[in-house]
PDB file of C-alpha atoms in Angstrom:
ATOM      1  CA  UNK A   1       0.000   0.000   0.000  1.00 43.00           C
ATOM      2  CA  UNK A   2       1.569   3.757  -0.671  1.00 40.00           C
ATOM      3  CA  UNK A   3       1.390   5.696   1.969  1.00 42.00           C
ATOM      4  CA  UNK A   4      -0.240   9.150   0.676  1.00 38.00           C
ATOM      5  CA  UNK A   5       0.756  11.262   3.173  1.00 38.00           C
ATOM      6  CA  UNK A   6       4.455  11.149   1.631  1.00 33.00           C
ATOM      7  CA  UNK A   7       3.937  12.990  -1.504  1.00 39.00           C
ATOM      8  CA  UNK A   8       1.342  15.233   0.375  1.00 41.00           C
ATOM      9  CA  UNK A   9       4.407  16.310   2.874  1.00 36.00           C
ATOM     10  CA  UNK A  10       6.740  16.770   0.133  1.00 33.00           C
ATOM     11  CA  UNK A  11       4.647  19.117  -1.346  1.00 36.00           C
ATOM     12  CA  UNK A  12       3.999  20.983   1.915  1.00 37.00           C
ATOM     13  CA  UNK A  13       8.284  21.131   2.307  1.00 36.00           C
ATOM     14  CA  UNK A  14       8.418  22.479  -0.947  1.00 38.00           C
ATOM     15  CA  UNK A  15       5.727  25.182  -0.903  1.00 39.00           C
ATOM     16  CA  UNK A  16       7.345  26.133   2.613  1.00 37.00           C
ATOM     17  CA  UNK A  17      10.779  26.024   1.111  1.00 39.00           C
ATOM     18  CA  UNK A  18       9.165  28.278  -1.477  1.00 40.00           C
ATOM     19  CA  UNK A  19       7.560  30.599   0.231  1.00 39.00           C
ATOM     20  CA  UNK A  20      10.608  31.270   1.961  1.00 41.00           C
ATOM     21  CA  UNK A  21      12.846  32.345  -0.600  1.00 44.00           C
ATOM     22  CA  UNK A  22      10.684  34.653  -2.183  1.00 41.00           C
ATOM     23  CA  UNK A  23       9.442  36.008   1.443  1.00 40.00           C
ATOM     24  CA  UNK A  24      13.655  36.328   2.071  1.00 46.00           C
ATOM     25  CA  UNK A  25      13.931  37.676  -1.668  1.00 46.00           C
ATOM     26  CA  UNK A  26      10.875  40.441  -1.267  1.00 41.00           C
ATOM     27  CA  UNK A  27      12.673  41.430   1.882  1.00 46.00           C
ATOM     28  CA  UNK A  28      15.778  41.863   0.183  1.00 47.00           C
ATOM     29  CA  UNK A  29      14.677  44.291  -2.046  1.00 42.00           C
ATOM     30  CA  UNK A  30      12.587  46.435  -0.020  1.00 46.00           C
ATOM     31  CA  UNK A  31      13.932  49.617   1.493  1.00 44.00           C
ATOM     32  CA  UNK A  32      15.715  49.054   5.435  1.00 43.00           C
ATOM     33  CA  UNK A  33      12.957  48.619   8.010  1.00 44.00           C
ATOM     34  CA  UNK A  34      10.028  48.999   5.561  1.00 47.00           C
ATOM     35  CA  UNK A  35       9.092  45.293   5.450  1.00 51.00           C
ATOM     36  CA  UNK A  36       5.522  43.968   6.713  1.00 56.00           C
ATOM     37  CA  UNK A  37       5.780  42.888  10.193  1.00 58.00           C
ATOM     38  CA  UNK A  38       4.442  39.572   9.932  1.00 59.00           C
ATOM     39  CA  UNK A  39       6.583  38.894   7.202  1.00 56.00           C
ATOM     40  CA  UNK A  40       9.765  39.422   9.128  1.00 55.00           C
ATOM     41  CA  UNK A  41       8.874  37.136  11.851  1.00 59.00           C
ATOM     42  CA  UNK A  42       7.880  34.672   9.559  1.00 60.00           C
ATOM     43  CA  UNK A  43      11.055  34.659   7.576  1.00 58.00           C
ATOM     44  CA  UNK A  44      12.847  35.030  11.023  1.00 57.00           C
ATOM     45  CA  UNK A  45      10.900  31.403  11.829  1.00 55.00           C
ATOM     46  CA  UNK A  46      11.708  29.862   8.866  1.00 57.00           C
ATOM     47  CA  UNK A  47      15.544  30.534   8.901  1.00 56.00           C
ATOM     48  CA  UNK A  48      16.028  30.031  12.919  1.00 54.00           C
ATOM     49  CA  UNK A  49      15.277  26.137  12.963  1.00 61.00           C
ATOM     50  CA  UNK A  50      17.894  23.662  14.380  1.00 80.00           C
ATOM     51  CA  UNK A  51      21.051  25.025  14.039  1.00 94.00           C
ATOM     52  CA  UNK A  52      24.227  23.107  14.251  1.00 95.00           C
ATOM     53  CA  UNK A  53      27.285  24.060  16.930  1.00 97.00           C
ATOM     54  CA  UNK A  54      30.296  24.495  15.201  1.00 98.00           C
ATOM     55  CA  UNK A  55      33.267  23.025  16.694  1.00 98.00           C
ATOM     56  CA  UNK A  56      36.405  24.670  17.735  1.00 98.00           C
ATOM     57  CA  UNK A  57      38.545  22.280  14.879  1.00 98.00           C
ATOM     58  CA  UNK A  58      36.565  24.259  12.076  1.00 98.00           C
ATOM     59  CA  UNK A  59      37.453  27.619  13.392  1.00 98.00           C
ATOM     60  CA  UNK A  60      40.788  28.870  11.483  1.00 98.00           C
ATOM     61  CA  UNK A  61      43.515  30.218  13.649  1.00 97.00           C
ATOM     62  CA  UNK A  62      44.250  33.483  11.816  1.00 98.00           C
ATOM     63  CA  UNK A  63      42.448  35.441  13.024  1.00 98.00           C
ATOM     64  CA  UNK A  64      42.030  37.320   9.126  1.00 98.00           C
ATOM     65  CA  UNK A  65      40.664  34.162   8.227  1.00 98.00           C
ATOM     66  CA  UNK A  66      38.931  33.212  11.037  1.00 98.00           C
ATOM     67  CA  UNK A  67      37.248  37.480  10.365  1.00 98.00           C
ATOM     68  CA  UNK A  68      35.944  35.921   7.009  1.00 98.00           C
ATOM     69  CA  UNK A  69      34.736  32.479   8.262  1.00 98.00           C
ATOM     70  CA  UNK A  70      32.535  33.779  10.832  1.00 98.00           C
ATOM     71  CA  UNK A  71      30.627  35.972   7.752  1.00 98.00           C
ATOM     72  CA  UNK A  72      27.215  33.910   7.188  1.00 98.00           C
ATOM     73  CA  UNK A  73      27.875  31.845  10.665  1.00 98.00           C
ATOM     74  CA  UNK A  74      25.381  32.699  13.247  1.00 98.00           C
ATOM     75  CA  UNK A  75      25.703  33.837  16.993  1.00 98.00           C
ATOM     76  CA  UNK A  76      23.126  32.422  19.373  1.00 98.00           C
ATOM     77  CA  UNK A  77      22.513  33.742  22.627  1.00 98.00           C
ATOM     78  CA  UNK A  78      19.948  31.642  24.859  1.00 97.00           C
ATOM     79  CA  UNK A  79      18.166  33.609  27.958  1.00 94.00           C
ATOM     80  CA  UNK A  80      16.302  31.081  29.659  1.00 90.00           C
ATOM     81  CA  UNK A  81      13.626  29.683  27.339  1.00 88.00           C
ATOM     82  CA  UNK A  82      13.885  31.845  24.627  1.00 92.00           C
ATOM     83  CA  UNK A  83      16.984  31.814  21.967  1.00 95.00           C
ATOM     84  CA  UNK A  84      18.109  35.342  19.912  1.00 97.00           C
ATOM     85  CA  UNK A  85      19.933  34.238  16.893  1.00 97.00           C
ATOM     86  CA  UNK A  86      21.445  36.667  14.333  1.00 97.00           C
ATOM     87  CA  UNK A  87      23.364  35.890  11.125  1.00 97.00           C
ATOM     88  CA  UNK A  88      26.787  37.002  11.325  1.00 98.00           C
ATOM     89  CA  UNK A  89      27.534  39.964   8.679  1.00 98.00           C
ATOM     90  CA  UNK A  90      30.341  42.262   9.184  1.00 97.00           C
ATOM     91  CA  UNK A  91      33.617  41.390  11.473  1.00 98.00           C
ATOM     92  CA  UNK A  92      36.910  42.623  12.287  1.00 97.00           C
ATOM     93  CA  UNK A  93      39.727  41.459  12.361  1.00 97.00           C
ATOM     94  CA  UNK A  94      42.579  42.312  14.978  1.00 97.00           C
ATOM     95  CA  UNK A  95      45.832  39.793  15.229  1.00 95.00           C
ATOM     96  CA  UNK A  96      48.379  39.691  17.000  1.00 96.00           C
ATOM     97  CA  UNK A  97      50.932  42.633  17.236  1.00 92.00           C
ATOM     98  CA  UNK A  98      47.958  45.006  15.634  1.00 93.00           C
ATOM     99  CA  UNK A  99      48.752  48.371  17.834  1.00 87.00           C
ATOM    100  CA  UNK A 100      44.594  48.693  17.484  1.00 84.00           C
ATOM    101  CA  UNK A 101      43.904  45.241  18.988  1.00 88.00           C
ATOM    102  CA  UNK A 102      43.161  44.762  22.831  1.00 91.00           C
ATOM    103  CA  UNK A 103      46.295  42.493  23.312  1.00 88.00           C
ATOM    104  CA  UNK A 104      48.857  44.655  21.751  1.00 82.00           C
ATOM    105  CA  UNK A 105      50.436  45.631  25.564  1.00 88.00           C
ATOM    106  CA  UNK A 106      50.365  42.169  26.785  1.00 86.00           C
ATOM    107  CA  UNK A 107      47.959  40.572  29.104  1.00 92.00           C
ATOM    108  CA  UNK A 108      45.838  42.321  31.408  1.00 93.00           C
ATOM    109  CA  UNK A 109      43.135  41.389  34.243  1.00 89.00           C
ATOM    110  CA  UNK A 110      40.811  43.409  31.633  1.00 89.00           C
ATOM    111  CA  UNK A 111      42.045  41.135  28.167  1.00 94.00           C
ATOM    112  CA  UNK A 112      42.671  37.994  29.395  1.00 95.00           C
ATOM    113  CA  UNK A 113      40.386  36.369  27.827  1.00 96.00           C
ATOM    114  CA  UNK A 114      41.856  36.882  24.473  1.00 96.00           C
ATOM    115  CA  UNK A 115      44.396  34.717  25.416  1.00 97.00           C
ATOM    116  CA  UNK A 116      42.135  31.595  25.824  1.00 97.00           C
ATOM    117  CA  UNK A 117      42.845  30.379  22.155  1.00 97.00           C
ATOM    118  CA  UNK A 118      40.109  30.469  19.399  1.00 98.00           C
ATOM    119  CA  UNK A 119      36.698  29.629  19.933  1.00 98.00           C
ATOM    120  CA  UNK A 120      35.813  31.914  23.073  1.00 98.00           C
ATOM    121  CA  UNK A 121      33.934  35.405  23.667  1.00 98.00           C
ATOM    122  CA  UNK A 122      36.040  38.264  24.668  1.00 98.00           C
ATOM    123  CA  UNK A 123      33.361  41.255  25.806  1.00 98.00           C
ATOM    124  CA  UNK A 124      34.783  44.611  26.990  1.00 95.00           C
ATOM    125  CA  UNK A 125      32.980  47.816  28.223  1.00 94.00           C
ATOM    126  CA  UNK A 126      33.684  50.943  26.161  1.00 89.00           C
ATOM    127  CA  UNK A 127      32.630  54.744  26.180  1.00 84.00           C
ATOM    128  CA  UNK A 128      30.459  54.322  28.693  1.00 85.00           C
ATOM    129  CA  UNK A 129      27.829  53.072  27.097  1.00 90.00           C
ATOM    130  CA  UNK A 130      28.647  50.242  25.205  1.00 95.00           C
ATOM    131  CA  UNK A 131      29.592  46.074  25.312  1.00 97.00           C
ATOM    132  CA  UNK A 132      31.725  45.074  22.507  1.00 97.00           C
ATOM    133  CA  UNK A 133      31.310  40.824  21.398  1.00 98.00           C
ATOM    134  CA  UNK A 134      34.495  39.043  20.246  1.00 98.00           C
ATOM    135  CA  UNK A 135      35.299  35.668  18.961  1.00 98.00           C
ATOM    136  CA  UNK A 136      39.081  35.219  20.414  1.00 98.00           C
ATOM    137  CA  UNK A 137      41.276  33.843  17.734  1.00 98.00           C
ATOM    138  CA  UNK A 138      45.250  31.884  17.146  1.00 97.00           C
ATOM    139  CA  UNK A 139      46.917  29.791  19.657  1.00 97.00           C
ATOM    140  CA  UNK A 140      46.151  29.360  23.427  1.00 97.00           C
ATOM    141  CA  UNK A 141      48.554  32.364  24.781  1.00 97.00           C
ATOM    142  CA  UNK A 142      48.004  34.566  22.180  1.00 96.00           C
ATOM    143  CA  UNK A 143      46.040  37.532  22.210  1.00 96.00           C
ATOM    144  CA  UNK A 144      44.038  38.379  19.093  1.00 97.00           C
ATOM    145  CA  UNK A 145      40.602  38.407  18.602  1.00 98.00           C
ATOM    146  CA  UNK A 146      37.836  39.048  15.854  1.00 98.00           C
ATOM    147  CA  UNK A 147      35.141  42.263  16.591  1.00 98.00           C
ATOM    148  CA  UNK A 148      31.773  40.775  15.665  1.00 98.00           C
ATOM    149  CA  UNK A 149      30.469  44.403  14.013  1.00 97.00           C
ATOM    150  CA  UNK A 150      26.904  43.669  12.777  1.00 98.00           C
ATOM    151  CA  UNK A 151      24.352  40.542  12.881  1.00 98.00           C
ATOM    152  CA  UNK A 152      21.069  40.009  10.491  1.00 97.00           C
ATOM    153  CA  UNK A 153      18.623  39.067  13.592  1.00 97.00           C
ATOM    154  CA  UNK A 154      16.589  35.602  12.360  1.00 95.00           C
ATOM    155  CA  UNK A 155      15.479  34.326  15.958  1.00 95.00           C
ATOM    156  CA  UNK A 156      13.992  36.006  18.710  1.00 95.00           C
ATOM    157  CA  UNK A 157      13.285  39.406  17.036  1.00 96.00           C
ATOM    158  CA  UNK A 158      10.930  40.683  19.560  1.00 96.00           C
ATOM    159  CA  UNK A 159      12.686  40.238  22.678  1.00 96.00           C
ATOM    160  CA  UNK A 160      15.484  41.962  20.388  1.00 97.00           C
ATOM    161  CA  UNK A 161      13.953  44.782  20.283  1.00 97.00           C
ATOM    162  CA  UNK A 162      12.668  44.940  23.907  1.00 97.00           C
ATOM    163  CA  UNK A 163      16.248  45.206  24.926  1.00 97.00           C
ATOM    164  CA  UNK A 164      16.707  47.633  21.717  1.00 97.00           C
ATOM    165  CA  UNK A 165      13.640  50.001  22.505  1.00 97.00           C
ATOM    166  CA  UNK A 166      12.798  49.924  18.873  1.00 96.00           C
ATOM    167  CA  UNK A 167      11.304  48.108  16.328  1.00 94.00           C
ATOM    168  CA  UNK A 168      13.212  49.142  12.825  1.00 95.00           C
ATOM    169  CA  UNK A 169      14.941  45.429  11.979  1.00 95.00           C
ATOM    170  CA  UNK A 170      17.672  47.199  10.041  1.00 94.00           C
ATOM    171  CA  UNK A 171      18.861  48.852  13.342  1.00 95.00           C
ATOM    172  CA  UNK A 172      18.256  46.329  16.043  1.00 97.00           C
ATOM    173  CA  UNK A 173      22.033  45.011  15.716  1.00 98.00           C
ATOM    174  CA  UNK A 174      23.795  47.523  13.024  1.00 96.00           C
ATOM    175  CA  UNK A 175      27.040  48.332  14.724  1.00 96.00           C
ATOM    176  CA  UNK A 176      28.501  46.499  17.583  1.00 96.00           C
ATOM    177  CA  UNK A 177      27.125  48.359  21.000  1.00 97.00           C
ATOM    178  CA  UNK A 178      23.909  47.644  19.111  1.00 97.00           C
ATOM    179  CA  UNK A 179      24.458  44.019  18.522  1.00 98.00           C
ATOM    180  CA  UNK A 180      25.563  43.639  21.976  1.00 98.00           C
ATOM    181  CA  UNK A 181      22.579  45.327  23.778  1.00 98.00           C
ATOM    182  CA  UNK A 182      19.914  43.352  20.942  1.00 98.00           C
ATOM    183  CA  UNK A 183      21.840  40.147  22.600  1.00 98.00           C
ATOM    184  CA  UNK A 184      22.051  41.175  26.040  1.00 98.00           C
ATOM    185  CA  UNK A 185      25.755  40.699  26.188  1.00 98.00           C
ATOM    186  CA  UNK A 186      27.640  42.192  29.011  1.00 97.00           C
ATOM    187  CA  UNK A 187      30.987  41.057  31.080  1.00 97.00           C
ATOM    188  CA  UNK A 188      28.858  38.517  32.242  1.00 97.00           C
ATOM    189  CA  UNK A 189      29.817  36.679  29.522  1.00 98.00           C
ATOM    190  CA  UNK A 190      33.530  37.179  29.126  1.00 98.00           C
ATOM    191  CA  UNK A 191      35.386  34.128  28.697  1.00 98.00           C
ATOM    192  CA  UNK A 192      32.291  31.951  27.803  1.00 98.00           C
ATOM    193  CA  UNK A 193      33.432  29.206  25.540  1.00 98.00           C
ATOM    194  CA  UNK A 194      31.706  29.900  21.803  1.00 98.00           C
ATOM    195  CA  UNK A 195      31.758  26.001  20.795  1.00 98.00           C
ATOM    196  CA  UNK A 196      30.140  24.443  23.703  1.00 98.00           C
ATOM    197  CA  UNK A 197      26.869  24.047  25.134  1.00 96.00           C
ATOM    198  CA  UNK A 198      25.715  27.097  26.977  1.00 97.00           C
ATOM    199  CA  UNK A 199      24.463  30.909  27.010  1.00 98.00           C
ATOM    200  CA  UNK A 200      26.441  31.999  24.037  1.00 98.00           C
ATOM    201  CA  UNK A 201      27.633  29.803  20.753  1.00 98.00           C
ATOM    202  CA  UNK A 202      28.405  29.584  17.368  1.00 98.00           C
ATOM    203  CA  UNK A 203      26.779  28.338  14.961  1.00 98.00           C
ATOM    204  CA  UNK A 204      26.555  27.015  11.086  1.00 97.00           C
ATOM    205  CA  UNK A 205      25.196  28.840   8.414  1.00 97.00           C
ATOM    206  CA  UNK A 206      21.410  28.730   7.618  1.00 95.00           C
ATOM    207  CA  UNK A 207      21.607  30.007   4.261  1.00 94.00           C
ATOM    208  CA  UNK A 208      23.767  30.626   1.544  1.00 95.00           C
ATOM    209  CA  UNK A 209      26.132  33.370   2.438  1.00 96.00           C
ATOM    210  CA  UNK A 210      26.391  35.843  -0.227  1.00 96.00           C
ATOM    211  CA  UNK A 211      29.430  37.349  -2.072  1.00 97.00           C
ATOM    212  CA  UNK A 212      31.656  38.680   1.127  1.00 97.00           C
ATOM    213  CA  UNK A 213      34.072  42.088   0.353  1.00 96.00           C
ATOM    214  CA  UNK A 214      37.438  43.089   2.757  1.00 96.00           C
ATOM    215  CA  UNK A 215      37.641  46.606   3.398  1.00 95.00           C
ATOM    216  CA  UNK A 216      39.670  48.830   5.873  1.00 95.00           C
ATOM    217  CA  UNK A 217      38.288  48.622   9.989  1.00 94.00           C
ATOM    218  CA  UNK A 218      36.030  51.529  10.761  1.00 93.00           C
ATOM    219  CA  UNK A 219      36.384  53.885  13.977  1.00 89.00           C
ATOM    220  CA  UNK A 220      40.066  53.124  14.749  1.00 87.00           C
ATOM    221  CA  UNK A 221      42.727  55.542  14.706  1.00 89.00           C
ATOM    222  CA  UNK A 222      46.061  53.420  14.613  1.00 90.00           C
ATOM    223  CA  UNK A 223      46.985  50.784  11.314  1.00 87.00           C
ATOM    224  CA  UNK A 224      44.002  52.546   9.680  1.00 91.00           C
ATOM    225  CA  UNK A 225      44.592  51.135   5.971  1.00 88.00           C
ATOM    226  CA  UNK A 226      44.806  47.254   7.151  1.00 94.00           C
ATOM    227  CA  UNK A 227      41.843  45.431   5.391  1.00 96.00           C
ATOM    228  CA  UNK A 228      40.711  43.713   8.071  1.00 96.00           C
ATOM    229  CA  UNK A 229      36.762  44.285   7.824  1.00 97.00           C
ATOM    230  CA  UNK A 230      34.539  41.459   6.218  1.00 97.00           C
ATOM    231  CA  UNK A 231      31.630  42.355   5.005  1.00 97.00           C
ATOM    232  CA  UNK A 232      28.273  40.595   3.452  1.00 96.00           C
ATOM    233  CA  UNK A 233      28.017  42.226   0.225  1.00 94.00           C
ATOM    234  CA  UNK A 234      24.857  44.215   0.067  1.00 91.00           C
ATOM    235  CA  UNK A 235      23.356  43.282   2.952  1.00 95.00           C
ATOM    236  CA  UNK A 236      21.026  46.107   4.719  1.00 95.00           C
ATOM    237  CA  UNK A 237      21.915  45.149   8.322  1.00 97.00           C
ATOM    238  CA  UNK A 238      25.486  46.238   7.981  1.00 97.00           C
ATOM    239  CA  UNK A 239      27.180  49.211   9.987  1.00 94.00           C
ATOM    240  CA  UNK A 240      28.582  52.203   8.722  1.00 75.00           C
ATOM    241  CA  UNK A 241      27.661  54.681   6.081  1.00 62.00           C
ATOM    242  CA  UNK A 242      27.731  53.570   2.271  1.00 52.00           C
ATOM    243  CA  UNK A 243      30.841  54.702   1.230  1.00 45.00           C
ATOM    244  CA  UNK A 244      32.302  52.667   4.243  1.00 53.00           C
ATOM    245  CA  UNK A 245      31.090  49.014   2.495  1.00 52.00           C
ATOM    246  CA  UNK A 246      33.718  49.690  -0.486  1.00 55.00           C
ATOM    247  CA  UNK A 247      36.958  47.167  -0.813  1.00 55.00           C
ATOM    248  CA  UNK A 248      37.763  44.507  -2.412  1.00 62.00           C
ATOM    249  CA  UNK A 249      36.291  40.833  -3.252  1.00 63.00           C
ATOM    250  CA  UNK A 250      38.407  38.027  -0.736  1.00 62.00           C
TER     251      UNK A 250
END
């Protein structure tokens, strides 16, 4: 006897599947923060299903190419029953001996998480006002680390923008202060260990990640013309004006 519930599910995958990519493709084409509501949480449900841990062995050790990994990987921050997941988009990249970097001086009570070897979150307090997320990179006893600079939110939008105060999508984690806060990331979670089971991970793409561009860092004032900034081409959720998005393909 066939079982007709097979073909029937199939074609409910595929009209889901479907629905999804043109949902994701009207979205991409309509001005920042000028989406229908209920769209956006629906593409947010879509993308934000089971999403797979990655592993400290798949993380490079440069930290350049770890910068350019993590573009398309997600960040996933759970807060007691609920999960806020956002789609990696623009990093930076600051290794070791990089006067800019955190580590440059040496070790301090303040950076020494850095030193923990890839995989783990390094979060530091700046301005007075802000958290700053990143994904520690090279060797165990080496300080470098990767700035993660802007996420596409696809999980837990709402309580995103409780901790925002705003609904526009495009500007619940567009810089990094504002990633942090749409995340609730303070000291807190300094140290935590990015490839393990716990309050803050890593994980795999959910999509295909689109054509990714190096550029020069934003907001520093020392190595200035490095091109250490990865950046989803195109993408609306990333920081800085225009102009700033400009580089080269790698």
């Amino acid at each position: 006897m066939v079982d007709v519930r097979i073909p029937a599910a199939i074609t409910r995958l595929s009209r889901l599947t479907s629905d999804r990519e043109k949902a994701f493709g009207a979205f991409r084409a309509q001005p920042s923060g000028k989406l229908d509501r209920a769209i956006q949480l629906q593409i947010a449900s879509h993308l934000a299903q089971e999403i797979r841990r990655l592993s400290r062995a798949s993380l490079p050790t440069d930290t350049a190419e770890l910068a350019r990994y993590l573009i398309g990987k997600t960040i996933v921050r759970e807060i007691g029953r609920g999960r806020l997941i956002g789609r990696i988009v623009e990093t930076e990249a600051y290794p070791p001996g990089d006067s800019s970097g955190h580590a440059y001086r040496g070790r301090t009570a303040r950076n020494q998480s850095l030193f923990l070897g890839r995989g783990f979150a390094y979060v530091y307090f700046i301005y007075g006002t802000s958290y700053m997320l990143n994904v520690t990179s090279e060797k165990k006893g080496t300080g470098a680390g990767v700035l993660l600079r802007a996420i596409e939110p696809i999980g837990g939008i709402e309580s995103m923008e409780r901790f925002r105060g705003t609904d526009k999508l495009t500007d619940l984690a567009r810089g990094p202060g504002r990633l942090a806060e749409a995340l609730a990331i303070d000291r807190r979670l300094d140290g935590v260990d990015l490839c393990a089971d716990g309050p803050l991970w890593l994980g795999a793409a959910v999509r295909e990640t689109g054509q990714i561009r190096r550029t020069v860092r934003i907001g520093i004032k020392r190595e200035v013309d490095r091109p250490l900034r990865f950046i989803e081409e195109s993408n609306p959720f990333l920081s800085g004006p225009r102009f700033e998005a400009r580089g080269r393909h790698g």
